[in-house]
Amino acid sequence: MSLHWSLWIMFLVVLNLGITLFLFLWGTRVHIPTRDDGTTGHVWAHGTLREGVRKLPGWWYWMSASTFVIGIGYLVLYPGFGAYDGILDWSSRAQLEQAQARNEERLGPVMEQARTQAPSELASDADAVRIGGRLFQDNCAACHGLDARGRTAIGAPDLLDDHWVHGGDEDTILDSIREGRGGVMPAWGFLGYGRVKNLAHYVRSLSGQSHDTAAAAVGREHFSTCAGCHGPDGTGNPAMGAPDLTDEAWMYGGELEQIIASIRDGRQGEMPPWKDRLDEARIRLITAWILSNGPSY
């Protein structure tokens, strides 16, 4: 901390303590004019309520006075008065570093294990799975949810079902976390609302959902515009990140209006790469947690 900021903080501390101490001492000694009945003359409710003046109880006085002693004692023991470190030489940064060192020591055996074992092996280790779950909550839950069941509002897929856009084997999951994934579906709104709606009905028919049969039949004639990515039968293309349209899993929702919105406006989803934030051991632990909780393990 620079001398300028140290002096500024010291000034603020002294100013605040000085003002509060003055008000405390002045408030206990100031004379408030009262009438013979001990009231100030202020009345409410047409005279029913009158403002009285009473001396503060001794316990309140001494309890309040003790807060000044505690506050000054804190500034002596701990940092807070400018650049002064306190006689205990404590700091939040040092405490954090000590806690991190203890945590790394406790995690050491599991992290060493994670560097050499495959996620499928780690998925059988309770400690590895527990740590992987914590890492998932810290890094992945913001998009995929704490339960990893995904969020259709942002196109984050469910990670615990059997439906995978890019593949669900451990090597592919590892690669997805390391390198991230990106998916772009172009907007087809130029086809017109009628054709888009017919396509949506046909897409719903592929997964056995309720649909307008006549509209789906017409939409099937226009599905060739989608087959380049999703395949002629709609089963998707993992290499391109084009999802399977014949199952019950939907990244952005499978209701008719949601499908219409996807076709009309297109979709752009991106999962960022985590290789620069997480080391290989942590990526494997997260993958192990996903595998251990998924139905295929």
mmCIF file of C-alpha atoms in Angstrom:
data_model
loop_
_atom_site.group_PDB
_atom_site.id
_atom_site.type_symbol
_atom_site.label_atom_id
_atom_site.label_comp_id
_atom_site.label_asym_id
_atom_site.label_seq_id
_atom_site.Cartn_x
_atom_site.Cartn_y
_atom_site.Cartn_z
ATOM 1 C CA MET A 1 0.000 0.000 0.000
ATOM 2 C CA SER A 2 1.379 3.413 -0.946
ATOM 3 C CA LEU A 3 2.015 6.093 1.678
ATOM 4 C CA HIS A 4 -0.773 8.223 0.188
ATOM 5 C CA TRP A 5 -3.447 5.543 0.597
ATOM 6 C CA SER A 6 -2.113 4.516 3.994
ATOM 7 C CA LEU A 7 -2.424 8.073 5.313
ATOM 8 C CA TRP A 8 -5.871 8.464 3.734
ATOM 9 C CA ILE A 9 -7.172 5.300 5.430
ATOM 10 C CA MET A 10 -5.633 6.335 8.759
ATOM 11 C CA PHE A 11 -7.343 9.724 8.433
ATOM 12 C CA LEU A 12 -10.734 8.117 7.750
ATOM 13 C CA VAL A 13 -10.364 5.711 10.684
ATOM 14 C CA VAL A 14 -9.427 8.495 13.118
ATOM 15 C CA LEU A 15 -12.193 10.740 11.754
ATOM 16 C CA ASN A 16 -14.892 8.097 12.134
ATOM 17 C CA LEU A 17 -13.746 7.017 15.569
ATOM 18 C CA GLY A 18 -13.483 10.637 16.659
ATOM 19 C CA ILE A 19 -16.960 11.572 15.454
ATOM 20 C CA THR A 20 -18.647 8.505 16.975
ATOM 21 C CA LEU A 21 -16.804 8.939 20.290
ATOM 22 C CA PHE A 22 -17.763 12.629 20.424
ATOM 23 C CA LEU A 23 -21.431 11.853 19.735
ATOM 24 C CA PHE A 24 -21.387 9.078 22.349
ATOM 25 C CA LEU A 25 -19.939 11.321 25.072
ATOM 26 C CA TRP A 26 -21.977 14.346 24.067
ATOM 27 C CA GLY A 27 -25.210 12.363 23.846
ATOM 28 C CA THR A 28 -24.898 11.142 27.443
ATOM 29 C CA ARG A 29 -24.276 14.638 28.811
ATOM 30 C CA VAL A 30 -26.331 16.990 26.680
ATOM 31 C CA HIS A 31 -29.130 18.739 28.533
ATOM 32 C CA ILE A 32 -32.582 18.444 27.001
ATOM 33 C CA PRO A 33 -35.107 20.947 28.368
ATOM 34 C CA THR A 34 -38.091 19.203 29.941
ATOM 35 C CA ARG A 35 -41.278 20.180 31.694
ATOM 36 C CA ASP A 36 -42.106 19.395 35.252
ATOM 37 C CA ASP A 37 -43.631 16.081 34.233
ATOM 38 C CA GLY A 38 -40.403 14.986 32.501
ATOM 39 C CA THR A 39 -41.676 15.411 28.939
ATOM 40 C CA THR A 40 -40.328 17.655 26.196
ATOM 41 C CA GLY A 41 -43.655 19.066 25.081
ATOM 42 C CA HIS A 42 -43.758 17.069 21.842
ATOM 43 C CA VAL A 43 -47.117 15.318 21.555
ATOM 44 C CA TRP A 44 -48.842 13.032 19.055
ATOM 45 C CA ALA A 45 -52.337 11.662 18.620
ATOM 46 C CA HIS A 46 -53.925 14.851 19.999
ATOM 47 C CA GLY A 47 -51.952 14.715 23.210
ATOM 48 C CA THR A 48 -52.385 10.994 23.865
ATOM 49 C CA LEU A 49 -48.676 10.332 23.262
ATOM 50 C CA ARG A 50 -46.042 12.574 24.846
ATOM 51 C CA GLU A 51 -42.271 12.475 24.345
ATOM 52 C CA GLY A 52 -40.441 11.726 27.564
ATOM 53 C CA VAL A 53 -36.765 11.993 28.478
ATOM 54 C CA ARG A 54 -35.160 9.274 30.545
ATOM 55 C CA LYS A 55 -31.570 8.555 31.403
ATOM 56 C CA LEU A 56 -30.080 5.663 29.458
ATOM 57 C CA PRO A 57 -29.578 2.507 31.551
ATOM 58 C CA GLY A 58 -26.062 1.797 32.778
ATOM 59 C CA TRP A 59 -25.796 -1.506 30.909
ATOM 60 C CA TRP A 60 -26.387 0.273 27.600
ATOM 61 C CA TYR A 61 -23.757 2.891 28.394
ATOM 62 C CA TRP A 62 -21.047 0.398 29.311
ATOM 63 C CA MET A 63 -21.870 -1.951 26.442
ATOM 64 C CA SER A 64 -21.576 0.941 23.995
ATOM 65 C CA ALA A 65 -18.350 2.131 25.591
ATOM 66 C CA SER A 66 -16.880 -1.371 25.263
ATOM 67 C CA THR A 67 -17.325 -1.263 21.475
ATOM 68 C CA PHE A 68 -14.771 1.546 21.288
ATOM 69 C CA VAL A 69 -12.294 -0.492 23.328
ATOM 70 C CA ILE A 70 -12.907 -3.541 21.118
ATOM 71 C CA GLY A 71 -12.540 -1.461 17.939
ATOM 72 C CA ILE A 72 -9.266 0.106 19.005
ATOM 73 C CA GLY A 73 -7.994 -3.267 20.213
ATOM 74 C CA TYR A 74 -8.788 -4.773 16.825
ATOM 75 C CA LEU A 75 -6.788 -2.071 15.056
ATOM 76 C CA VAL A 76 -3.863 -2.836 17.358
ATOM 77 C CA LEU A 77 -3.986 -6.594 16.785
ATOM 78 C CA TYR A 78 -4.999 -6.767 13.108
ATOM 79 C CA PRO A 79 -4.364 -4.751 9.928
ATOM 80 C CA GLY A 80 -6.820 -1.976 9.245
ATOM 81 C CA PHE A 81 -5.033 1.221 10.263
ATOM 82 C CA GLY A 82 -3.355 2.156 7.004
ATOM 83 C CA ALA A 83 -0.287 0.073 6.207
ATOM 84 C CA TYR A 84 0.072 -1.077 9.824
ATOM 85 C CA ASP A 85 0.090 -4.915 9.908
ATOM 86 C CA GLY A 86 -1.002 -5.361 13.508
ATOM 87 C CA ILE A 87 1.005 -7.012 16.278
ATOM 88 C CA LEU A 88 -0.351 -10.447 15.319
ATOM 89 C CA ASP A 89 1.002 -10.006 11.769
ATOM 90 C CA TRP A 90 -2.181 -11.576 10.334
ATOM 91 C CA SER A 91 -3.433 -11.082 6.793
ATOM 92 C CA SER A 92 -6.306 -12.520 4.800
ATOM 93 C CA ARG A 93 -3.948 -13.300 1.920
ATOM 94 C CA ALA A 94 -1.628 -15.305 4.170
ATOM 95 C CA GLN A 95 -4.599 -17.165 5.644
ATOM 96 C CA LEU A 96 -5.852 -17.973 2.139
ATOM 97 C CA GLU A 97 -2.432 -19.226 1.062
ATOM 98 C CA GLN A 98 -2.199 -21.432 4.148
ATOM 99 C CA ALA A 99 -5.668 -22.836 3.504
ATOM 100 C CA GLN A 100 -4.788 -23.491 -0.140
ATOM 101 C CA ALA A 101 -1.587 -25.241 0.895
ATOM 102 C CA ARG A 102 -3.489 -27.473 3.327
ATOM 103 C CA ASN A 103 -6.073 -28.209 0.665
ATOM 104 C CA GLU A 104 -3.428 -29.098 -1.919
ATOM 105 C CA GLU A 105 -1.764 -31.407 0.610
ATOM 106 C CA ARG A 106 -5.040 -33.212 1.259
ATOM 107 C CA LEU A 107 -5.835 -33.422 -2.461
ATOM 108 C CA GLY A 108 -2.334 -34.534 -3.394
ATOM 109 C CA PRO A 109 -2.927 -38.316 -3.494
ATOM 110 C CA VAL A 110 -6.154 -38.012 -5.481
ATOM 111 C CA MET A 111 -4.673 -35.489 -7.918
ATOM 112 C CA GLU A 112 -1.662 -37.717 -8.499
ATOM 113 C CA GLN A 113 -4.009 -40.612 -9.147
ATOM 114 C CA ALA A 114 -6.036 -38.474 -11.562
ATOM 115 C CA ARG A 115 -2.935 -37.643 -13.607
ATOM 116 C CA THR A 116 -2.315 -41.302 -14.435
ATOM 117 C CA GLN A 117 -5.712 -43.022 -14.429
ATOM 118 C CA ALA A 118 -8.454 -42.866 -17.022
ATOM 119 C CA PRO A 119 -11.760 -41.221 -16.043
ATOM 120 C CA SER A 120 -13.538 -44.583 -16.269
ATOM 121 C CA GLU A 121 -11.189 -45.908 -13.574
ATOM 122 C CA LEU A 122 -11.534 -42.796 -11.435
ATOM 123 C CA ALA A 123 -15.332 -43.124 -11.634
ATOM 124 C CA SER A 124 -15.079 -46.095 -9.259
ATOM 125 C CA ASP A 125 -13.205 -44.086 -6.618
ATOM 126 C CA ALA A 126 -15.516 -42.309 -4.172
ATOM 127 C CA ASP A 127 -12.989 -39.595 -3.290
ATOM 128 C CA ALA A 128 -12.215 -38.867 -6.940
ATOM 129 C CA VAL A 129 -15.919 -38.640 -7.784
ATOM 130 C CA ARG A 130 -16.605 -36.361 -4.804
ATOM 131 C CA ILE A 131 -13.802 -33.983 -5.807
ATOM 132 C CA GLY A 132 -14.918 -34.136 -9.446
ATOM 133 C CA GLY A 133 -18.426 -33.147 -8.355
ATOM 134 C CA ARG A 134 -17.078 -30.129 -6.513
ATOM 135 C CA LEU A 135 -15.014 -29.126 -9.543
ATOM 136 C CA PHE A 136 -18.106 -29.501 -11.717
ATOM 137 C CA GLN A 137 -20.095 -27.199 -9.434
ATOM 138 C CA ASP A 138 -17.328 -24.605 -9.443
ATOM 139 C CA ASN A 139 -16.723 -24.583 -13.193
ATOM 140 C CA CYS A 140 -19.615 -26.137 -15.128
ATOM 141 C CA ALA A 141 -22.806 -25.692 -13.116
ATOM 142 C CA ALA A 142 -23.363 -22.096 -14.225
ATOM 143 C CA CYS A 143 -24.434 -23.401 -17.644
ATOM 144 C CA HIS A 144 -25.304 -27.067 -17.139
ATOM 145 C CA GLY A 145 -26.950 -26.655 -13.726
ATOM 146 C CA LEU A 146 -25.916 -28.043 -10.345
ATOM 147 C CA ASP A 147 -27.515 -31.377 -11.249
ATOM 148 C CA ALA A 148 -25.919 -31.371 -14.745
ATOM 149 C CA ARG A 149 -29.363 -31.685 -16.304
ATOM 150 C CA GLY A 150 -28.764 -28.750 -18.633
ATOM 151 C CA ARG A 151 -30.562 -25.488 -19.329
ATOM 152 C CA THR A 152 -32.616 -25.205 -22.493
ATOM 153 C CA ALA A 153 -32.728 -21.403 -22.147
ATOM 154 C CA ILE A 154 -29.058 -21.208 -23.175
ATOM 155 C CA GLY A 155 -28.735 -24.501 -25.039
ATOM 156 C CA ALA A 156 -26.598 -26.241 -22.398
ATOM 157 C CA PRO A 157 -27.247 -29.984 -22.811
ATOM 158 C CA ASP A 158 -28.101 -32.561 -20.178
ATOM 159 C CA LEU A 159 -24.855 -34.376 -19.342
ATOM 160 C CA LEU A 160 -26.339 -37.326 -17.481
ATOM 161 C CA ASP A 161 -28.536 -38.877 -20.159
ATOM 162 C CA ASP A 162 -27.596 -41.137 -23.064
ATOM 163 C CA HIS A 163 -27.961 -38.433 -25.709
ATOM 164 C CA TRP A 164 -24.727 -36.750 -26.778
ATOM 165 C CA VAL A 165 -24.331 -34.230 -29.584
ATOM 166 C CA HIS A 166 -20.591 -34.819 -30.006
ATOM 167 C CA GLY A 167 -20.344 -38.287 -28.467
ATOM 168 C CA GLY A 168 -20.438 -39.583 -24.899
ATOM 169 C CA ASP A 169 -17.375 -41.808 -24.659
ATOM 170 C CA GLU A 170 -14.743 -40.671 -22.174
ATOM 171 C CA ASP A 171 -12.219 -39.560 -24.807
ATOM 172 C CA THR A 172 -14.800 -37.351 -26.513
ATOM 173 C CA ILE A 173 -15.959 -35.884 -23.210
ATOM 174 C CA LEU A 174 -12.348 -35.131 -22.291
ATOM 175 C CA ASP A 175 -11.836 -33.451 -25.649
ATOM 176 C CA SER A 176 -15.053 -31.431 -25.239
ATOM 177 C CA ILE A 177 -13.896 -30.074 -21.888
ATOM 178 C CA ARG A 178 -10.348 -29.401 -23.030
ATOM 179 C CA GLU A 179 -11.078 -27.781 -26.387
ATOM 180 C CA GLY A 180 -14.650 -26.594 -25.983
ATOM 181 C CA ARG A 181 -17.419 -26.948 -28.555
ATOM 182 C CA GLY A 182 -19.145 -24.607 -30.941
ATOM 183 C CA GLY A 183 -22.344 -25.098 -32.877
ATOM 184 C CA VAL A 184 -24.054 -22.872 -35.410
ATOM 185 C CA MET A 185 -27.413 -23.531 -36.993
ATOM 186 C CA PRO A 186 -28.279 -20.982 -39.691
ATOM 187 C CA ALA A 187 -31.561 -19.112 -39.606
ATOM 188 C CA TRP A 188 -34.190 -20.369 -42.071
ATOM 189 C CA GLY A 189 -36.759 -17.656 -41.516
ATOM 190 C CA PHE A 190 -36.522 -16.641 -45.177
ATOM 191 C CA LEU A 191 -38.514 -19.800 -46.000
ATOM 192 C CA GLY A 192 -41.592 -18.087 -44.588
ATOM 193 C CA TYR A 193 -43.598 -18.864 -41.465
ATOM 194 C CA GLY A 194 -45.747 -21.511 -43.173
ATOM 195 C CA ARG A 195 -42.830 -23.661 -44.334
ATOM 196 C CA VAL A 196 -40.995 -23.187 -41.022
ATOM 197 C CA LYS A 197 -44.067 -24.321 -39.100
ATOM 198 C CA ASN A 198 -44.515 -27.351 -41.373
ATOM 199 C CA LEU A 199 -40.857 -28.255 -40.822
ATOM 200 C CA ALA A 200 -41.353 -27.951 -37.060
ATOM 201 C CA HIS A 201 -44.279 -30.379 -37.213
ATOM 202 C CA TYR A 202 -42.162 -32.812 -39.219
ATOM 203 C CA VAL A 203 -39.294 -32.537 -36.735
ATOM 204 C CA ARG A 204 -41.709 -33.322 -33.899
ATOM 205 C CA SER A 205 -42.960 -36.321 -35.836
ATOM 206 C CA LEU A 206 -39.392 -37.697 -36.032
ATOM 207 C CA SER A 207 -39.287 -38.105 -32.263
ATOM 208 C CA GLY A 208 -42.835 -39.394 -31.960
ATOM 209 C CA GLN A 209 -44.250 -36.220 -30.439
ATOM 210 C CA SER A 210 -47.734 -34.913 -31.120
ATOM 211 C CA HIS A 211 -47.926 -33.082 -34.432
ATOM 212 C CA ASP A 212 -50.170 -32.077 -37.305
ATOM 213 C CA THR A 213 -49.931 -35.006 -39.725
ATOM 214 C CA ALA A 214 -50.792 -32.969 -42.816
ATOM 215 C CA ALA A 215 -48.338 -30.211 -41.927
ATOM 216 C CA ALA A 216 -45.621 -32.778 -41.181
ATOM 217 C CA ALA A 217 -46.142 -34.389 -44.582
ATOM 218 C CA VAL A 218 -45.610 -31.035 -46.268
ATOM 219 C CA GLY A 219 -42.666 -30.251 -44.030
ATOM 220 C CA ARG A 220 -40.994 -33.512 -44.982
ATOM 221 C CA GLU A 221 -40.673 -32.201 -48.538
ATOM 222 C CA HIS A 222 -38.584 -29.276 -47.252
ATOM 223 C CA PHE A 223 -36.440 -31.280 -44.813
ATOM 224 C CA SER A 224 -33.757 -31.627 -47.480
ATOM 225 C CA THR A 225 -32.578 -28.178 -46.398
ATOM 226 C CA CYS A 226 -31.814 -29.681 -42.952
ATOM 227 C CA ALA A 227 -30.521 -33.090 -44.053
ATOM 228 C CA GLY A 228 -27.077 -31.744 -44.936
ATOM 229 C CA CYS A 229 -26.329 -31.457 -41.210
ATOM 230 C CA HIS A 230 -28.920 -33.573 -39.405
ATOM 231 C CA GLY A 231 -28.865 -36.404 -41.951
ATOM 232 C CA PRO A 232 -31.676 -37.545 -44.235
ATOM 233 C CA ASP A 233 -33.260 -39.497 -41.379
ATOM 234 C CA GLY A 234 -32.691 -36.731 -38.803
ATOM 235 C CA THR A 235 -30.390 -38.794 -36.586
ATOM 236 C CA GLY A 236 -27.758 -36.061 -36.474
ATOM 237 C CA ASN A 237 -24.042 -35.859 -37.136
ATOM 238 C CA PRO A 238 -21.705 -35.897 -34.078
ATOM 239 C CA ALA A 239 -18.754 -34.772 -36.209
ATOM 240 C CA MET A 240 -20.587 -31.527 -37.003
ATOM 241 C CA GLY A 241 -22.322 -31.177 -33.652
ATOM 242 C CA ALA A 242 -25.727 -31.512 -35.331
ATOM 243 C CA PRO A 243 -28.075 -33.089 -32.756
ATOM 244 C CA ASP A 244 -30.249 -36.137 -33.268
ATOM 245 C CA LEU A 245 -33.823 -34.997 -33.948
ATOM 246 C CA THR A 246 -35.344 -38.442 -33.450
ATOM 247 C CA ASP A 247 -34.782 -38.771 -29.703
ATOM 248 C CA GLU A 248 -36.477 -37.003 -26.793
ATOM 249 C CA ALA A 249 -33.485 -34.808 -25.872
ATOM 250 C CA TRP A 250 -33.728 -31.150 -26.848
ATOM 251 C CA MET A 251 -31.033 -28.567 -26.213
ATOM 252 C CA TYR A 252 -33.338 -25.592 -26.748
ATOM 253 C CA GLY A 253 -36.665 -27.232 -25.995
ATOM 254 C CA GLY A 254 -38.923 -29.521 -28.002
ATOM 255 C CA GLU A 255 -42.216 -27.650 -27.861
ATOM 256 C CA LEU A 256 -43.611 -26.592 -31.227
ATOM 257 C CA GLU A 257 -42.948 -22.869 -30.708
ATOM 258 C CA GLN A 258 -39.410 -23.584 -29.480
ATOM 259 C CA ILE A 259 -38.650 -25.664 -32.568
ATOM 260 C CA ILE A 260 -40.153 -22.976 -34.785
ATOM 261 C CA ALA A 261 -37.868 -20.419 -33.104
ATOM 262 C CA SER A 262 -34.838 -22.647 -33.650
ATOM 263 C CA ILE A 263 -35.584 -23.072 -37.352
ATOM 264 C CA ARG A 264 -36.632 -19.483 -37.964
ATOM 265 C CA ASP A 265 -33.886 -17.695 -35.993
ATOM 266 C CA GLY A 266 -31.127 -20.296 -35.966
ATOM 267 C CA ARG A 267 -29.000 -21.193 -32.941
ATOM 268 C CA GLN A 268 -25.472 -20.349 -31.913
ATOM 269 C CA GLY A 269 -24.061 -22.243 -28.976
ATOM 270 C CA GLU A 270 -20.547 -22.259 -27.637
ATOM 271 C CA MET A 271 -18.845 -24.104 -24.836
ATOM 272 C CA PRO A 272 -15.500 -22.453 -24.015
ATOM 273 C CA PRO A 273 -12.304 -24.523 -23.770
ATOM 274 C CA TRP A 274 -11.193 -25.265 -20.212
ATOM 275 C CA LYS A 275 -7.645 -26.467 -20.877
ATOM 276 C CA ASP A 276 -6.224 -23.057 -19.976
ATOM 277 C CA ARG A 277 -8.097 -22.886 -16.672
ATOM 278 C CA LEU A 278 -8.082 -26.499 -15.499
ATOM 279 C CA ASP A 279 -5.151 -28.893 -15.543
ATOM 280 C CA GLU A 280 -5.464 -32.402 -16.960
ATOM 281 C CA ALA A 281 -6.073 -34.002 -13.559
ATOM 282 C CA ARG A 282 -9.064 -31.771 -12.820
ATOM 283 C CA ILE A 283 -10.513 -32.294 -16.293
ATOM 284 C CA ARG A 284 -10.296 -36.061 -15.761
ATOM 285 C CA LEU A 285 -11.972 -35.771 -12.358
ATOM 286 C CA ILE A 286 -14.887 -33.818 -13.831
ATOM 287 C CA THR A 287 -15.221 -36.429 -16.570
ATOM 288 C CA ALA A 288 -15.159 -39.178 -13.939
ATOM 289 C CA TRP A 289 -18.004 -37.464 -12.072
ATOM 290 C CA ILE A 290 -20.076 -37.238 -15.252
ATOM 291 C CA LEU A 291 -19.449 -40.891 -16.058
ATOM 292 C CA SER A 292 -20.232 -42.048 -12.523
ATOM 293 C CA ASN A 293 -23.600 -40.237 -12.513
ATOM 294 C CA GLY A 294 -24.639 -41.002 -16.073
ATOM 295 C CA PRO A 295 -26.849 -43.988 -16.911
ATOM 296 C CA SER A 296 -24.236 -45.645 -19.129
ATOM 297 C CA TYR A 297 -21.623 -46.198 -16.411
#
